[in-house]
PDB file of C-alpha atoms in Angstrom:
ATOM      1  CA  MET T 938      72.731 222.872  -4.902  1.00 52.00           C
ATOM      2  CA  ALA T 939      71.902 222.023  -1.306  1.00 51.00           C
ATOM      3  CA  LYS T 940      72.737 218.571  -0.020  1.00 64.00           C
ATOM      4  CA  GLU T 941      69.760 216.249   0.415  1.00 67.00           C
ATOM      5  CA  PHE T 942      69.705 214.524   3.705  1.00 74.00           C
ATOM      6  CA  VAL T 943      68.345 210.946   4.094  1.00 85.00           C
ATOM      7  CA  LYS T 944      65.202 210.924   6.083  1.00 92.00           C
ATOM      8  CA  ASP T 945      63.702 208.093   7.966  1.00 94.00           C
ATOM      9  CA  PHE T 946      61.495 207.316  10.990  1.00 95.00           C
ATOM     10  CA  LEU T 947      63.496 208.418  13.985  1.00 95.00           C
ATOM     11  CA  SER T 948      64.228 206.324  17.041  1.00 94.00           C
ATOM     12  CA  ASP T 949      65.680 207.139  20.410  1.00 92.00           C
ATOM     13  CA  ASP T 950      69.030 205.708  21.695  1.00 87.00           C
ATOM     14  CA  ASP T 951      67.148 202.628  22.888  1.00 88.00           C
ATOM     15  CA  GLY T 952      65.772 201.994  19.412  1.00 87.00           C
ATOM     16  CA  ASP T 953      62.255 202.918  20.231  1.00 94.00           C
ATOM     17  CA  LEU T 954      60.386 204.896  17.585  1.00 95.00           C
ATOM     18  CA  ILE T 955      59.819 208.572  18.584  1.00 96.00           C
ATOM     19  CA  ILE T 956      56.194 209.691  18.482  1.00 97.00           C
ATOM     20  CA  GLU T 957      55.516 213.420  18.214  1.00 96.00           C
ATOM     21  CA  ASN T 958      52.078 215.044  17.997  1.00 95.00           C
ATOM     22  CA  GLY T 959      50.477 211.601  17.685  1.00 96.00           C
ATOM     23  CA  ASP T 960      52.603 210.450  14.640  1.00 97.00           C
ATOM     24  CA  PHE T 961      56.013 208.922  13.925  1.00 97.00           C
ATOM     25  CA  LYS T 962      58.720 211.541  13.872  1.00 97.00           C
ATOM     26  CA  ILE T 963      60.642 211.797  10.576  1.00 96.00           C
ATOM     27  CA  GLY T 964      63.927 213.445  10.197  1.00 94.00           C
ATOM     28  CA  GLU T 965      67.579 213.364   9.155  1.00 92.00           C
ATOM     29  CA  SER T 966      68.745 209.843   9.963  1.00 91.00           C
ATOM     30  CA  ASP T 967      72.447 209.557   9.195  1.00 92.00           C
ATOM     31  CA  TYR T 968      73.365 209.439  12.949  1.00 91.00           C
ATOM     32  CA  GLN T 969      70.807 206.745  13.369  1.00 93.00           C
ATOM     33  CA  HIS T 970      71.999 204.698  10.400  1.00 92.00           C
ATOM     34  CA  ILE T 971      75.614 204.758  11.688  1.00 94.00           C
ATOM     35  CA  ARG T 972      74.522 203.807  15.214  1.00 93.00           C
ATOM     36  CA  ASP T 973      72.556 200.867  13.765  1.00 93.00           C
ATOM     37  CA  ILE T 974      75.510 199.663  11.793  1.00 95.00           C
ATOM     38  CA  LEU T 975      77.757 199.957  14.901  1.00 93.00           C
ATOM     39  CA  GLN T 976      75.410 198.051  17.146  1.00 93.00           C
ATOM     40  CA  ALA T 977      74.298 195.326  14.793  1.00 94.00           C
ATOM     41  CA  ALA T 978      76.151 192.050  14.525  1.00 94.00           C
ATOM     42  CA  PRO T 979      76.406 190.215  11.217  1.00 94.00           C
ATOM     43  CA  GLY T 980      73.127 188.189  10.835  1.00 94.00           C
ATOM     44  CA  HIS T 981      71.085 190.746  12.843  1.00 93.00           C
ATOM     45  CA  TYR T 982      69.269 191.836   9.717  1.00 92.00           C
ATOM     46  CA  LYS T 983      67.765 188.828   7.908  1.00 94.00           C
ATOM     47  CA  GLN T 984      67.545 190.645   4.519  1.00 95.00           C
ATOM     48  CA  PHE T 985      71.229 191.928   4.826  1.00 93.00           C
ATOM     49  CA  PRO T 986      73.124 189.170   6.718  1.00 95.00           C
ATOM     50  CA  LEU T 987      76.572 190.763   6.313  1.00 94.00           C
ATOM     51  CA  VAL T 988      75.641 194.157   7.759  1.00 94.00           C
ATOM     52  CA  GLY T 989      76.964 194.990  11.275  1.00 94.00           C
ATOM     53  CA  ALA T 990      80.186 196.037  12.955  1.00 93.00           C
ATOM     54  CA  ASN T 991      79.217 194.465  16.330  1.00 91.00           C
ATOM     55  CA  ILE T 992      80.731 197.085  18.613  1.00 90.00           C
ATOM     56  CA  MET T 993      79.411 195.174  21.641  1.00 89.00           C
ATOM     57  CA  SER T 994      82.077 192.615  20.947  1.00 85.00           C
ATOM     58  CA  MET T 995      84.684 195.399  21.729  1.00 82.00           C
ATOM     59  CA  VAL T 996      83.324 196.020  25.337  1.00 80.00           C
ATOM     60  CA  ASN T 997      86.366 196.061  27.668  1.00 75.00           C
ATOM     61  CA  GLY T 998      88.623 195.641  24.740  1.00 76.00           C
ATOM     62  CA  SER T 999      90.349 198.087  22.435  1.00 78.00           C
ATOM     63  CA  ILE T1000      89.088 199.523  19.166  1.00 81.00           C
ATOM     64  CA  ASP T1001      91.858 198.271  17.045  1.00 83.00           C
ATOM     65  CA  GLY T1002      92.788 198.715  13.354  1.00 85.00           C
ATOM     66  CA  ASP T1003      90.800 195.662  12.283  1.00 88.00           C
ATOM     67  CA  PHE T1004      87.654 196.886  13.860  1.00 89.00           C
ATOM     68  CA  ARG T1005      88.099 200.400  12.325  1.00 91.00           C
ATOM     69  CA  LYS T1006      88.764 198.771   8.892  1.00 93.00           C
ATOM     70  CA  GLU T1007      85.615 196.700   9.160  1.00 92.00           C
ATOM     71  CA  LEU T1008      83.525 199.638  10.311  1.00 94.00           C
ATOM     72  CA  ARG T1009      84.890 201.738   7.461  1.00 95.00           C
ATOM     73  CA  LYS T1010      83.896 198.923   4.948  1.00 95.00           C
ATOM     74  CA  GLN T1011      80.425 198.619   6.532  1.00 94.00           C
ATOM     75  CA  LEU T1012      79.840 202.411   6.340  1.00 95.00           C
ATOM     76  CA  GLN T1013      81.101 202.629   2.764  1.00 95.00           C
ATOM     77  CA  ALA T1014      78.778 199.823   1.676  1.00 93.00           C
ATOM     78  CA  ASP T1015      75.927 201.860   3.100  1.00 92.00           C
ATOM     79  CA  GLY T1016      76.872 204.878   0.958  1.00 92.00           C
ATOM     80  CA  TYR T1017      79.105 206.932   3.336  1.00 94.00           C
ATOM     81  CA  ASN T1018      82.381 208.712   2.583  1.00 95.00           C
ATOM     82  CA  VAL T1019      84.360 207.998   5.728  1.00 96.00           C
ATOM     83  CA  LYS T1020      86.974 210.624   6.518  1.00 96.00           C
ATOM     84  CA  SER T1021      88.096 209.313   9.861  1.00 95.00           C
ATOM     85  CA  ILE T1022      87.324 206.830  12.641  1.00 94.00           C
ATOM     86  CA  LYS T1023      89.293 207.392  15.902  1.00 91.00           C
ATOM     87  CA  MET T1024      89.210 207.219  19.605  1.00 87.00           C
ATOM     88  CA  VAL T1025      89.219 210.655  21.419  1.00 89.00           C
ATOM     89  CA  ASN T1026      89.199 210.680  25.197  1.00 88.00           C
ATOM     90  CA  GLY T1027      87.546 207.239  25.312  1.00 83.00           C
ATOM     91  CA  ASP T1028      84.855 208.132  22.792  1.00 88.00           C
ATOM     92  CA  LEU T1029      84.603 206.818  19.236  1.00 90.00           C
ATOM     93  CA  GLU T1030      84.492 209.647  16.822  1.00 94.00           C
ATOM     94  CA  ILE T1031      83.268 208.903  13.225  1.00 95.00           C
ATOM     95  CA  ASP T1032      83.602 211.633  10.611  1.00 95.00           C
ATOM     96  CA  ALA T1033      81.444 210.351   7.686  1.00 94.00           C
ATOM     97  CA  GLU T1034      78.908 211.841   5.288  1.00 92.00           C
ATOM     98  CA  ARG T1035      76.608 210.287   2.833  1.00 90.00           C
ATOM     99  CA  LEU T1036      77.639 210.411  -0.797  1.00 85.00           C
TER     100      LEU T1036
END
């Protein structure tokens, strides 16, 4: 059985909705969901006040074990199986898939 991907309205890296052929673009949205969790701070979403890893608080800091633990917890709460979260050549790499 083929894996079903979660679909949603797609947005660009600035958070703006993508419009294609005069309509909102819909597509696989796992990357977008993970990005939103990374960028949001707790309290950002009124209906889900605990959601958000607040990566902006890590600017000029280090991605430490506490941050990775919190991010893992946030992603698992959103239905992801997180295989790894690590820094590679200055980039945060997240290996996760929706359950």
